[in-house]
Amino acid sequence: MIDAHAHFEFYKKDAPRMIEECREELTAVVDSITEYRKAHVWRSWEMLKPYFGFIAPTLGYHPNEARRGNWEKVKKVEEFILAHRDEIVAIGEIGLDYHYAENETQRENQRAIFRHFLELALELGLPVVIHAREAEREAFEIVQRAGVRAYFHSFAGSVELAGEIVENSHVIGINTGVVFIPEVKAVAGVIDVDYLLVETDSPYMSPFKGHRNVPCNVKVAVEWIARLQGIEFEEVERITEKNAVEFFGLEVGG
């Protein structure tokens, strides 16, 4: 199994132990190393670099940071991405989050910075990891205009929009929140597995109340897709792993 979206850096001192535990169960983990508040991409990169190979890194700029409109920081992150362009598997996570954007100025900051990093992805020939909350339709339309291939991680939009996303050759992430989020469950039940990736968004979205999420819990997402679509667990595991390898261009052992 491959966890297509997690954040080992948020475990801080527990990260090395968590990574070693996950090695025993998972083929790989895609870690979205994202500029967000005090989680600077360069610090997270140095923390996780010894584990690259098992960890496949992306680099991005979270929309909840983008709402501040700090273009000096944007340029710094852009320079870091350019310096590591050959080591990352995607740009992201980037996108729109209108849940926390308090006004139109903050939303416009998000849009402008989102477009900026989409243009960078296009320049570098990389796919993108999209964070869209209460802005799924707008994020999809901006991606379409940019002409990049996208992974809509932790998707909680409508089934109708999910259908449009996959019809346009993008992929969708079903996270472990499928246990308790009706929108995720609805999409997991109807979208062809050929367009799905599974993820935990660890340490968030734990399927077990009162516990911090871990990448090994990605099997819960596989179980729910299998149950909802009437497919064998092993088949969902095989296809979603293949999808992650193909989308991110991962090099994993046979």
XYZ file of C-alpha atoms in Angstrom:
254
model
C 0.000 0.000 0.000
C 1.011 3.600 -0.604
C -0.201 6.469 1.548
C -0.538 9.172 -1.090
C -0.645 12.088 1.360
C 0.796 12.461 4.852
C 2.841 14.871 6.951
C 5.555 13.069 8.917
C 7.124 16.427 9.799
C 4.182 17.218 12.079
C 5.163 14.312 14.336
C 8.373 16.221 15.144
C 10.495 14.091 17.520
C 8.273 11.057 16.920
C 8.847 11.175 13.154
C 11.821 8.758 12.940
C 10.029 6.093 14.983
C 6.812 6.567 13.009
C 8.645 6.294 9.690
C 10.390 3.060 10.697
C 7.103 1.534 11.856
C 5.456 2.448 8.551
C 8.284 0.907 6.515
C 7.170 -2.492 7.766
C 3.665 -2.185 6.311
C 3.768 0.276 3.423
C 5.513 0.447 0.052
C 5.914 4.221 0.213
C 4.479 7.415 1.674
C 4.083 10.624 -0.319
C 4.808 13.457 2.107
C 3.437 16.853 1.130
C 6.095 19.154 2.553
C 4.150 22.373 2.640
C 4.874 25.898 3.823
C 2.370 26.472 6.597
C 2.743 28.743 9.617
C 5.942 27.672 11.405
C 6.305 24.487 9.344
C 8.857 25.855 6.879
C 9.579 23.682 3.865
C 13.364 23.855 4.331
C 13.173 22.637 7.934
C 10.790 19.806 7.076
C 12.982 18.837 4.111
C 16.078 18.453 6.268
C 14.161 16.400 8.823
C 12.821 13.959 6.229
C 15.708 13.838 3.759
C 17.374 10.763 5.360
C 14.219 8.783 4.582
C 13.783 9.759 0.944
C 13.289 6.630 -1.097
C 10.617 5.341 1.225
C 9.266 8.892 1.512
C 8.485 10.585 -1.802
C 8.491 14.361 -1.218
C 6.381 17.093 -2.732
C 6.872 20.797 -2.039
C 4.115 23.358 -1.822
C 2.487 26.353 -0.178
C -0.644 25.737 1.859
C -3.645 27.960 1.050
C -4.074 28.790 4.726
C -0.634 30.364 4.570
C -1.348 31.869 1.142
C -4.277 33.871 2.511
C -1.737 36.151 4.230
C -0.401 37.251 0.842
C 3.270 37.189 1.851
C 4.957 37.277 -1.560
C 8.426 37.501 -0.036
C 7.838 34.095 1.528
C 6.305 32.818 -1.733
C 9.494 33.704 -3.587
C 11.617 32.002 -0.949
C 9.580 28.789 -1.261
C 9.668 29.024 -5.051
C 13.469 29.260 -4.977
C 13.607 26.220 -2.689
C 11.396 24.253 -5.091
C 13.585 25.226 -8.047
C 16.686 24.082 -6.144
C 15.079 20.677 -5.505
C 13.092 20.305 -8.714
C 14.729 16.956 -9.560
C 14.031 15.444 -6.139
C 10.304 16.073 -5.801
C 7.396 14.156 -7.319
C 4.857 17.017 -7.433
C 4.124 20.611 -6.469
C 1.816 20.718 -3.484
C -0.120 20.921 -1.542
C -1.488 24.114 -3.023
C -5.014 25.330 -3.564
C -7.938 27.154 -1.984
C -9.406 26.940 1.507
C -12.388 29.204 1.999
C -13.206 27.718 5.394
C -10.471 29.803 6.998
C -10.220 32.715 4.552
C -11.966 35.460 6.498
C -12.658 37.910 3.690
C -12.386 38.476 -0.041
C -8.867 39.895 0.250
C -7.629 36.660 1.804
C -9.410 34.604 -0.847
C -7.861 36.661 -3.621
C -4.437 36.140 -2.025
C -5.093 32.404 -2.131
C -6.155 32.512 -5.773
C -3.126 34.521 -6.890
C -0.618 32.322 -5.071
C -2.409 29.170 -6.239
C -2.107 30.307 -9.867
C 1.532 31.208 -9.303
C 2.439 27.703 -8.187
C 0.363 26.099 -10.936
C 2.427 28.069 -13.439
C 5.593 26.839 -11.725
C 4.372 23.232 -11.953
C 3.691 23.717 -15.643
C 7.172 25.158 -16.133
C 8.759 22.199 -14.328
C 6.553 19.560 -15.945
C 5.275 18.316 -12.589
C 1.792 17.287 -11.426
C 0.129 19.094 -8.529
C -1.433 18.126 -5.207
C -4.591 20.138 -4.574
C -6.058 21.154 -1.237
C -9.584 22.451 -1.794
C -12.000 23.113 1.056
C -15.328 24.827 0.491
C -13.857 25.817 -2.877
C -13.691 22.513 -4.765
C -15.404 23.711 -7.936
C -13.321 26.879 -8.225
C -10.076 24.980 -7.589
C -10.985 22.488 -10.317
C -11.756 25.263 -12.805
C -8.443 27.020 -12.071
C -6.585 23.714 -12.543
C -8.358 23.175 -15.854
C -7.361 26.614 -17.100
C -3.760 26.016 -16.039
C -3.540 22.736 -17.946
C -1.763 20.666 -15.304
C -2.583 17.156 -14.076
C -3.851 17.178 -10.526
C -4.384 15.012 -7.481
C -7.369 16.319 -5.527
C -6.268 15.165 -2.108
C -8.760 14.466 0.703
C -11.594 15.251 -1.675
C -14.892 16.068 0.065
C -16.773 17.724 -2.776
C -19.821 16.471 -4.623
C -20.091 13.201 -6.518
C -20.961 15.232 -9.622
C -17.748 17.268 -9.410
C -15.748 14.116 -8.689
C -17.081 12.714 -11.950
C -15.942 15.791 -13.870
C -12.518 15.625 -12.229
C -11.855 12.041 -13.320
C -13.387 12.617 -16.762
C -10.607 15.153 -17.227
C -7.924 12.587 -16.263
C -7.209 13.870 -12.765
C -7.195 11.634 -9.690
C -8.963 11.820 -6.344
C -7.761 11.003 -2.835
C -9.971 9.007 -0.480
C -8.709 9.583 3.035
C -9.318 7.758 6.290
C -12.060 10.260 7.060
C -14.225 8.033 4.857
C -15.254 6.455 8.158
C -17.081 9.591 9.326
C -17.380 12.092 6.433
C -20.498 11.435 4.308
C -19.136 13.289 1.245
C -15.968 11.179 1.205
C -18.008 8.000 1.606
C -20.289 8.977 -1.286
C -17.380 9.545 -3.664
C -15.573 6.384 -2.490
C -18.635 4.349 -3.365
C -19.070 5.401 -6.982
C -15.836 6.662 -8.561
C -13.946 4.008 -10.531
C -10.975 2.742 -8.541
C -8.752 3.443 -11.559
C -8.998 7.139 -10.584
C -8.585 6.804 -6.822
C -5.605 7.081 -4.495
C -5.757 6.313 -0.786
C -4.328 8.524 1.923
C -4.390 9.351 5.609
C -3.478 13.055 5.688
C -1.704 12.040 8.910
C -1.622 13.153 11.633
C -5.133 14.398 10.772
C -8.300 12.528 9.758
C -7.878 9.614 12.151
C -10.478 6.874 11.683
C -10.137 6.086 15.381
C -11.620 8.686 17.706
C -9.186 10.076 20.243
C -6.079 8.810 18.433
C -3.607 10.610 16.207
C -3.711 9.300 12.664
C -0.764 7.350 11.234
C 0.066 6.372 7.625
C -0.418 2.669 8.370
C -4.113 3.437 8.817
C -4.344 3.903 5.041
C -5.609 0.324 4.931
C -8.860 1.661 6.422
C -9.464 3.706 3.273
C -8.749 0.619 1.150
C -11.196 -1.433 3.243
C -13.976 1.119 2.858
C -13.589 1.458 -0.910
C -13.628 -2.328 -1.214
C -16.729 -2.593 0.963
C -18.616 0.220 -0.739
C -17.867 -0.961 -4.272
C -18.062 -4.717 -3.645
C -14.445 -5.328 -4.685
C -11.807 -7.475 -2.995
C -9.455 -5.620 -0.624
C -6.418 -6.916 -2.542
C -7.769 -5.552 -5.818
C -8.306 -2.065 -4.391
C -4.862 -2.201 -2.781
C -3.225 -3.201 -6.080
C -4.992 -0.613 -8.219
C -4.595 2.341 -5.849
C -0.903 1.553 -5.426
C -0.481 1.408 -9.210
C -2.325 4.726 -9.516
C 0.009 6.408 -7.022
C 3.111 5.020 -8.741
C 1.915 6.246 -12.135
C 0.674 9.672 -11.033
C 3.769 10.599 -9.027
C 6.268 8.650 -11.156
C 7.452 6.728 -8.098
C 10.289 4.241 -8.186
C 9.313 1.410 -5.865
C 10.657 -2.088 -5.415
C 8.854 -4.911 -7.171
